[in-house]
mmCIF file with all atom_site columns, C-alpha atoms and ligand atoms in Angstrom:
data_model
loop_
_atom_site.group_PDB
_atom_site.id
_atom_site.type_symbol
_atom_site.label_atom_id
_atom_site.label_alt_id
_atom_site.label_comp_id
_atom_site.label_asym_id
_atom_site.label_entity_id
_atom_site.label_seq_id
_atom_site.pdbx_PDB_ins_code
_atom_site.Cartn_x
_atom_site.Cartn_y
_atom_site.Cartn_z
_atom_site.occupancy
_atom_site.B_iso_or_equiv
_atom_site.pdbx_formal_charge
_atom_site.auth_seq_id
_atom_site.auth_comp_id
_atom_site.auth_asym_id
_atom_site.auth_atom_id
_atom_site.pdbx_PDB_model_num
ATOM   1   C CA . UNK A 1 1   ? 160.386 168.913 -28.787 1.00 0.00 ? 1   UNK A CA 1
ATOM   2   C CA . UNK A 1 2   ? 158.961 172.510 -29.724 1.00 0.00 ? 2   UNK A CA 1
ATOM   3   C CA . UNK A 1 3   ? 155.625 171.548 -30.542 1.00 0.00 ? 3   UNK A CA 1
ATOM   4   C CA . UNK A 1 4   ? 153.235 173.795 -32.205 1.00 0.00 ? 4   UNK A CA 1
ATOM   5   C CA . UNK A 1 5   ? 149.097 173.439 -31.084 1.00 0.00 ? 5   UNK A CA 1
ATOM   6   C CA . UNK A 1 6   ? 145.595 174.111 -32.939 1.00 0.00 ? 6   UNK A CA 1
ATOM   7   C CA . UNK A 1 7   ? 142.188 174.054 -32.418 1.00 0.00 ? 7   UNK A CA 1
ATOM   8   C CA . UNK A 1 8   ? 139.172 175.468 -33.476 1.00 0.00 ? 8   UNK A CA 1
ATOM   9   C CA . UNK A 1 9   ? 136.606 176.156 -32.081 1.00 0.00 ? 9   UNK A CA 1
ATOM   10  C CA . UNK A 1 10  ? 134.820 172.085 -31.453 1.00 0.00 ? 10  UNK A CA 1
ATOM   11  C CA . UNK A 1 11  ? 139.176 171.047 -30.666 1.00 0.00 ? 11  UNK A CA 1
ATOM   12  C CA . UNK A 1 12  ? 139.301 173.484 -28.633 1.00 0.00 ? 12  UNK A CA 1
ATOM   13  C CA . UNK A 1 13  ? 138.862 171.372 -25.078 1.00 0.00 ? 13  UNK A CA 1
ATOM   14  C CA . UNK A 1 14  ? 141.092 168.483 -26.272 1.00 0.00 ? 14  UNK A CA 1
ATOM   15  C CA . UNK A 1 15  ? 143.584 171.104 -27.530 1.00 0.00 ? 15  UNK A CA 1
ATOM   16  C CA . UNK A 1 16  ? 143.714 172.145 -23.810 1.00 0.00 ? 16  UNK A CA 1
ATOM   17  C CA . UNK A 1 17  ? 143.587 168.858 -22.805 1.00 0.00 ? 17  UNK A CA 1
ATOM   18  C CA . UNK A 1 18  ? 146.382 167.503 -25.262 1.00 0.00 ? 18  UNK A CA 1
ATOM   19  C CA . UNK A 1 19  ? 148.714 170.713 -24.553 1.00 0.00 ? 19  UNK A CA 1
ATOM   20  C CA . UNK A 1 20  ? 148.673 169.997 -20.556 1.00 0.00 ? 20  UNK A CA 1
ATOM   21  C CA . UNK A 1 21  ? 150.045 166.793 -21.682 1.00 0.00 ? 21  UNK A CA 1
ATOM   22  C CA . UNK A 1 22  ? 152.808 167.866 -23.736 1.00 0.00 ? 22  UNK A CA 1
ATOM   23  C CA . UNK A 1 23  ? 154.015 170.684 -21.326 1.00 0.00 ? 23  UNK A CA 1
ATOM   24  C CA . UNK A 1 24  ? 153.879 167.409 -18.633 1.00 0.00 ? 24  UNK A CA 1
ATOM   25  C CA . UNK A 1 25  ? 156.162 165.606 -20.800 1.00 0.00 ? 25  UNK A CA 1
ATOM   26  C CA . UNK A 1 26  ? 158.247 168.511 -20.592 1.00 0.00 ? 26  UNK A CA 1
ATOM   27  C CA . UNK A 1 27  ? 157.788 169.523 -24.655 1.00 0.00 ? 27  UNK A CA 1
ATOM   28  C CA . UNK A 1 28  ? 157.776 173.242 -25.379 1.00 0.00 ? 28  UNK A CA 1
ATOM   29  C CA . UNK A 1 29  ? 154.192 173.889 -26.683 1.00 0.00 ? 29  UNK A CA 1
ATOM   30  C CA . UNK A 1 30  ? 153.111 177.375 -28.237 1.00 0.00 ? 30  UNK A CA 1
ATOM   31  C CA . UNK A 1 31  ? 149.279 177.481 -28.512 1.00 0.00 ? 31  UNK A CA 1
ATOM   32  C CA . UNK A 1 32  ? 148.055 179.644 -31.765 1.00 0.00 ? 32  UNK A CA 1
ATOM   33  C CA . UNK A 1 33  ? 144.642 178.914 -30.174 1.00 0.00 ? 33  UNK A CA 1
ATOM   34  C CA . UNK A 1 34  ? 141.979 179.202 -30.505 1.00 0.00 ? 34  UNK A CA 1
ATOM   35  C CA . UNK A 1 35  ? 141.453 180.622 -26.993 1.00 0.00 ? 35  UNK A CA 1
ATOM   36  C CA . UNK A 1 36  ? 137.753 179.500 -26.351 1.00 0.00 ? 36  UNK A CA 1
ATOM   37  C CA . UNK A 1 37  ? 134.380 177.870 -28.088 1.00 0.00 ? 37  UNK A CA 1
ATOM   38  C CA . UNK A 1 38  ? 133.771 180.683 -30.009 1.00 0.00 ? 38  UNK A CA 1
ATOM   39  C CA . UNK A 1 39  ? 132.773 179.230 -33.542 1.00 0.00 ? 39  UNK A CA 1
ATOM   40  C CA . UNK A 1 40  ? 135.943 180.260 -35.996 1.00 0.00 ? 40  UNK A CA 1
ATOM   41  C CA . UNK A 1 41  ? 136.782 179.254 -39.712 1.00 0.00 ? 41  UNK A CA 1
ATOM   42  C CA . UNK A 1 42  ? 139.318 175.838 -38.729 1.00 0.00 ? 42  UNK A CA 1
ATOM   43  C CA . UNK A 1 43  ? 141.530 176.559 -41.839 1.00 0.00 ? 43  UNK A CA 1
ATOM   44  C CA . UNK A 1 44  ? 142.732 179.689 -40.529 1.00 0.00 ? 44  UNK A CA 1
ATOM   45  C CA . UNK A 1 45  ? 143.956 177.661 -37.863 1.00 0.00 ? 45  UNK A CA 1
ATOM   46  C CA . UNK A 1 46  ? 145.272 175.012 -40.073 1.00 0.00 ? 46  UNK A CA 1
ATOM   47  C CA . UNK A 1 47  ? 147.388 177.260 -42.171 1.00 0.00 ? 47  UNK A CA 1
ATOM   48  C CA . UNK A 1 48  ? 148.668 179.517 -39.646 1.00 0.00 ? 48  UNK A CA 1
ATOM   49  C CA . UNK A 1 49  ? 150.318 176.635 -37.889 1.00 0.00 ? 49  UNK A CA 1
ATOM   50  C CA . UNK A 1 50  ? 151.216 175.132 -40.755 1.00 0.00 ? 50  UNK A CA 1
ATOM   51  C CA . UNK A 1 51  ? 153.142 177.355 -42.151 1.00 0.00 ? 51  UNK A CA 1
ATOM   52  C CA . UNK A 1 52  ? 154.976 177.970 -38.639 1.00 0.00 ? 52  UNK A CA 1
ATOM   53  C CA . UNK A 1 53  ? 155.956 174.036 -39.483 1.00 0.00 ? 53  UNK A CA 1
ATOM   54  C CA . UNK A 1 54  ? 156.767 174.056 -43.014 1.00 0.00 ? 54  UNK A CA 1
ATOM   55  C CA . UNK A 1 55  ? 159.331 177.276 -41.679 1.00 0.00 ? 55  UNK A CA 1
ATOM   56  C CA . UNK A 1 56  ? 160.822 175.019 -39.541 1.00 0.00 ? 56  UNK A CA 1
ATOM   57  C CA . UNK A 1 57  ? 159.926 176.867 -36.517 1.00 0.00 ? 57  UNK A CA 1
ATOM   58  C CA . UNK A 1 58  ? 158.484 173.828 -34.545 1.00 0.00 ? 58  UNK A CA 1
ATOM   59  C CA . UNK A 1 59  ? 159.477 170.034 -34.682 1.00 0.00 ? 59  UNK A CA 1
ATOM   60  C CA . UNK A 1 60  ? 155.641 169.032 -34.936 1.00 0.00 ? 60  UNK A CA 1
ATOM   61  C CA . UNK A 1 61  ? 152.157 170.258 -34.375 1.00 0.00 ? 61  UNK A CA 1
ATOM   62  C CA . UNK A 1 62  ? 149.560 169.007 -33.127 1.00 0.00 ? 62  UNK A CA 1
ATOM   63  C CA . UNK A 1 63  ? 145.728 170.214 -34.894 1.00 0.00 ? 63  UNK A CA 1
ATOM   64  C CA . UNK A 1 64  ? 142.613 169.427 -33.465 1.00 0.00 ? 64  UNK A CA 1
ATOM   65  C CA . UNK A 1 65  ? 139.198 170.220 -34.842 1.00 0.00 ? 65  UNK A CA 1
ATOM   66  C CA . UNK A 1 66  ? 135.647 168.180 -35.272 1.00 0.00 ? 66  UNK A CA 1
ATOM   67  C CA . UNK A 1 67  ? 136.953 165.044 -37.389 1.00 0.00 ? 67  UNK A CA 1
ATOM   68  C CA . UNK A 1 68  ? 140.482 165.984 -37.950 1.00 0.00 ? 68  UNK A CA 1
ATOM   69  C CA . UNK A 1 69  ? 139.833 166.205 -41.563 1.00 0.00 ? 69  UNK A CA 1
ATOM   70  C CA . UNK A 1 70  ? 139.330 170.184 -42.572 1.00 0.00 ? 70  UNK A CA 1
ATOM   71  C CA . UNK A 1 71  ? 142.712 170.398 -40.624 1.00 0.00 ? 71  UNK A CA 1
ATOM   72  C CA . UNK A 1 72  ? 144.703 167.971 -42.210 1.00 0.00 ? 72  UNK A CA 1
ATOM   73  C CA . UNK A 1 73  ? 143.237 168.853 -45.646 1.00 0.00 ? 73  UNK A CA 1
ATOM   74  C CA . UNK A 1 74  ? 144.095 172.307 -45.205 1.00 0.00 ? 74  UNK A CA 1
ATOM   75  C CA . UNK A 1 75  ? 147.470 172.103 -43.540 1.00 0.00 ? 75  UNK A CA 1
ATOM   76  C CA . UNK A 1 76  ? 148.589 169.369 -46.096 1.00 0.00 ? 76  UNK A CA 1
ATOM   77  C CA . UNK A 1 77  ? 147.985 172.223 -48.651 1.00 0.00 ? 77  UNK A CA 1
ATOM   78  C CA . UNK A 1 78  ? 151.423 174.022 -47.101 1.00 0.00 ? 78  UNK A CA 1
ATOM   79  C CA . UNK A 1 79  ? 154.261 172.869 -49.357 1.00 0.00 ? 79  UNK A CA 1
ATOM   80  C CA . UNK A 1 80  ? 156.596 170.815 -46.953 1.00 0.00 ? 80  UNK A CA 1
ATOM   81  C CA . UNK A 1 81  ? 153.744 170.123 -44.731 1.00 0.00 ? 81  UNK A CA 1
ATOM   82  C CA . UNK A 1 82  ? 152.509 166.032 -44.114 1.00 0.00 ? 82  UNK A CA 1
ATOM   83  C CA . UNK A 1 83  ? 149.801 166.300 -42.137 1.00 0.00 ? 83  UNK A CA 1
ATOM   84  C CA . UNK A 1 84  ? 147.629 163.104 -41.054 1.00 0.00 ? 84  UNK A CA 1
ATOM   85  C CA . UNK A 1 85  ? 144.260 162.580 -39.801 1.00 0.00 ? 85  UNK A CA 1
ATOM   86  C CA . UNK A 1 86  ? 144.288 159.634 -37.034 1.00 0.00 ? 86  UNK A CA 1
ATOM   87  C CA . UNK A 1 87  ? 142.073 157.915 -34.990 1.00 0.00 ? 87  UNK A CA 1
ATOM   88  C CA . UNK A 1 88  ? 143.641 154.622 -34.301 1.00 0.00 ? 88  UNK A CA 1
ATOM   89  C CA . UNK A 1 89  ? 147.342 153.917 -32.759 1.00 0.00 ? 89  UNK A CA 1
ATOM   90  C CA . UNK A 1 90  ? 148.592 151.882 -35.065 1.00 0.00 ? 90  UNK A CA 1
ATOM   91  C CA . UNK A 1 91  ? 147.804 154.290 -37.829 1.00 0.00 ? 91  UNK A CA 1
ATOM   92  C CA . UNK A 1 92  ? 149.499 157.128 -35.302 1.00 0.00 ? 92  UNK A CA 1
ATOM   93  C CA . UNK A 1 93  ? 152.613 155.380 -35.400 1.00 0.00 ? 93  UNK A CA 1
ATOM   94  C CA . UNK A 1 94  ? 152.484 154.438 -38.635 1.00 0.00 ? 94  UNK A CA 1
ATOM   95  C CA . UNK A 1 95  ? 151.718 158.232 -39.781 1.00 0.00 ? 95  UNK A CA 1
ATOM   96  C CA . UNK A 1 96  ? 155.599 158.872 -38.727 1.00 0.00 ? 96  UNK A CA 1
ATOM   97  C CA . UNK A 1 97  ? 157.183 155.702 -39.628 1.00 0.00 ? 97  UNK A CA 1
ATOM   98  C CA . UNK A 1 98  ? 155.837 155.772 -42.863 1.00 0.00 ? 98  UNK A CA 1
ATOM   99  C CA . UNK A 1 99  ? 154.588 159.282 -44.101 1.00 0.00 ? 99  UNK A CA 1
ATOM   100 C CA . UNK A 1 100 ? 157.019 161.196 -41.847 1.00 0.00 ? 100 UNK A CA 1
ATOM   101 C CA . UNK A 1 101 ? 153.806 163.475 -40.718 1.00 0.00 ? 101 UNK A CA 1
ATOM   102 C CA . UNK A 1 102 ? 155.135 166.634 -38.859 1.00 0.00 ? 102 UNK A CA 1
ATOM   103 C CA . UNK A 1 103 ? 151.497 167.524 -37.792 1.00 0.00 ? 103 UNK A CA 1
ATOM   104 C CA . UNK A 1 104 ? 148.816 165.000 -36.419 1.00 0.00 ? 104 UNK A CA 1
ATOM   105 C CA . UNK A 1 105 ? 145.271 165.898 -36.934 1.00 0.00 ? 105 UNK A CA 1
ATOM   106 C CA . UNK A 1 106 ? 142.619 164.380 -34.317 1.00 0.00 ? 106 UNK A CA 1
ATOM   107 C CA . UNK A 1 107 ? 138.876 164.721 -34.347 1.00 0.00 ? 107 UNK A CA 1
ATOM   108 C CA . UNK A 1 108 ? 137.522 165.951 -30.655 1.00 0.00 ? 108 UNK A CA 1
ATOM   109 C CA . UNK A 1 109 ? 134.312 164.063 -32.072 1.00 0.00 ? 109 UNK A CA 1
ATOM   110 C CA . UNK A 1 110 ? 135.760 161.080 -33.370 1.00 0.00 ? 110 UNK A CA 1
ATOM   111 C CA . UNK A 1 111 ? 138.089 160.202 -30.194 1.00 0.00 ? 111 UNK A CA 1
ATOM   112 C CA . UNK A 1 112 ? 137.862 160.580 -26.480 1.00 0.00 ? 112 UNK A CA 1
ATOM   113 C CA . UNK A 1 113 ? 140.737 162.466 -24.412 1.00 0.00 ? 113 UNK A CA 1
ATOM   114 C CA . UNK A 1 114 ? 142.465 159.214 -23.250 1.00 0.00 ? 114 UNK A CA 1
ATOM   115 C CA . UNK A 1 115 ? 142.294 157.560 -26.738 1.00 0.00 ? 115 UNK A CA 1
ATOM   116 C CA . UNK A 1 116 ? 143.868 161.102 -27.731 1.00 0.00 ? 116 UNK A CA 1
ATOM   117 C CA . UNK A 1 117 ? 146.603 161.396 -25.853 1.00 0.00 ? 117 UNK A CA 1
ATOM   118 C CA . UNK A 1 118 ? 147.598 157.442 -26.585 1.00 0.00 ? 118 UNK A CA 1
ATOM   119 C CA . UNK A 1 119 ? 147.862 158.670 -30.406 1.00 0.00 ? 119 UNK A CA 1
ATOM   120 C CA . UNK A 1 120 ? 150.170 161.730 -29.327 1.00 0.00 ? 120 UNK A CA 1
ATOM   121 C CA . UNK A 1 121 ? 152.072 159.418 -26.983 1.00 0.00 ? 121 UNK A CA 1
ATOM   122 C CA . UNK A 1 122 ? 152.352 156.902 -30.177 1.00 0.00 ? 122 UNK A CA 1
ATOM   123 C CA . UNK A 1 123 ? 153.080 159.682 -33.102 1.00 0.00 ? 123 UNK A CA 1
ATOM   124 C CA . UNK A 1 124 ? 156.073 161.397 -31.226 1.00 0.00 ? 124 UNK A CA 1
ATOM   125 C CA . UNK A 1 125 ? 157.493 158.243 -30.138 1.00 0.00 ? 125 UNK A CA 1
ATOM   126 C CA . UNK A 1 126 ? 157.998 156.915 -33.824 1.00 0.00 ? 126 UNK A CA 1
ATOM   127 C CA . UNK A 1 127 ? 160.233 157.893 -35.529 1.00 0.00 ? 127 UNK A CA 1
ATOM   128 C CA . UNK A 1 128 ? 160.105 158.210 -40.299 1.00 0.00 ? 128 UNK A CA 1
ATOM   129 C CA . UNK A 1 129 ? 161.951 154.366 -41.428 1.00 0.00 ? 129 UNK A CA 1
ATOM   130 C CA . UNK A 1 130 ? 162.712 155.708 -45.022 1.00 0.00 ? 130 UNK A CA 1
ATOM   131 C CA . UNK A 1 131 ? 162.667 152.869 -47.644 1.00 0.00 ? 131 UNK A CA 1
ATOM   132 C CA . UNK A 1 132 ? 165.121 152.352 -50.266 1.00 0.00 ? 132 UNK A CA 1
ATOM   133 C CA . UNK A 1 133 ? 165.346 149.347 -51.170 1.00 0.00 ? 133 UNK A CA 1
ATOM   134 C CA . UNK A 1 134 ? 161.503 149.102 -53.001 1.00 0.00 ? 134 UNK A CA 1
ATOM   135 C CA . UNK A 1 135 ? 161.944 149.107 -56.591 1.00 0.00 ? 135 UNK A CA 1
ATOM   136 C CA . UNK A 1 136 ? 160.797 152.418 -58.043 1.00 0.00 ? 136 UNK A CA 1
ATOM   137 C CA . UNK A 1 137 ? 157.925 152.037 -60.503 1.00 0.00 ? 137 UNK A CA 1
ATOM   138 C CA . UNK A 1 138 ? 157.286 153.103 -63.513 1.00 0.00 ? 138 UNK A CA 1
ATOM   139 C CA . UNK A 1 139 ? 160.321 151.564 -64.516 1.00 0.00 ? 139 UNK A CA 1
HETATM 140 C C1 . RB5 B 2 .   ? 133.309 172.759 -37.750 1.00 0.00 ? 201 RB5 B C1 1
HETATM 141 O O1 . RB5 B 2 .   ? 133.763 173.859 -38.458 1.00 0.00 ? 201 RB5 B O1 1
HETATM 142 C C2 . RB5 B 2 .   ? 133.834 171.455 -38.358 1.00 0.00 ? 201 RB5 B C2 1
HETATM 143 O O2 . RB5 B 2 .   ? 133.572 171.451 -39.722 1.00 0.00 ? 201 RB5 B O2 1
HETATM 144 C C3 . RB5 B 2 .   ? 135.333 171.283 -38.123 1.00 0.00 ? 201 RB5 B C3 1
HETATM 145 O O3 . RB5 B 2 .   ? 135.585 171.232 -36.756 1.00 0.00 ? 201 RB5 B O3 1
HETATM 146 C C4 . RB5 B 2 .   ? 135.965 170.025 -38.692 1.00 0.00 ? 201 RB5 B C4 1
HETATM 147 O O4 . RB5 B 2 .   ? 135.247 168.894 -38.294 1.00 0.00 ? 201 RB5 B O4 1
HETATM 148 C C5 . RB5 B 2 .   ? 136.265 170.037 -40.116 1.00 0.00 ? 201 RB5 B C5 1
HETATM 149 O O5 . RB5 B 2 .   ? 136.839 169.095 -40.665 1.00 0.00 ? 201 RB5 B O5 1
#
């Protein structure tokens, strides 16, 4: 997969960490950085890679920051964008089977680097189960 990456400036070791990873897998990454630990403004991160999604330039992206929040808050603001904020594999896997999220969002402070990379492993294996058979409400 082309896979797009983000960090700022607290992501920015499990961004390095998480992109060796991918490129091991053999995914094409592109890193929009950020480069190094130098404190930075995460939603110009978030939308910069965003957007590169919601263009269709990359199958998925991959944003890391403190908590994962401010990134997926900010990228979900991109029309076309579903990004999710996980910490736990089930809700990894669950993030594509159910929400169809093109860009994960992990917290470098919330998770460890091997709990990390089992959510990446997790997110790109699933794949969105679209339901149509739940009756539509209202009525
Ligand atoms: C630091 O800017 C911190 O707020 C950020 O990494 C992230 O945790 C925001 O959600």
């Amino acid at each position: 997969m082309k896979i797009a990456m983000g960090a700022d400036h607290l992501g920015f070791a499990l961004k390095e960490t998480i992109k060796a990873h991918l490129g091991a897998l053999g995914h094409e990454v592109v890193d929009f950085g950020v480069p190094d630990v130098q404190e930075v403004d995460y939603p110009d991160i978030a939308v910069e890679v965003a957007r590169e999604v919601a263009a269709a330039a990359f199958d998925r992206a991959v944003l890391v920051c403190g908590t994962g929040i401010g990134m997926a808050i900010t990228a979900n603001k991109v029309p076309g964008v579903r990004a999710a904020s996980v910490s736990d594999p089930y809700s990894a896997e669950r993030a594509r089977k159910s929400n169809d999220a093109q860009v994960l969002c992990l917290g470098a402070r919330v998770v460890g680097a091997e709990v990390a990379l089992l959510l990446v492993d997790h997110w790109l294996a699933a794949e969105f189960q679209a339901c149509g058979s739940a009756a539509k409400w209202p009525k």
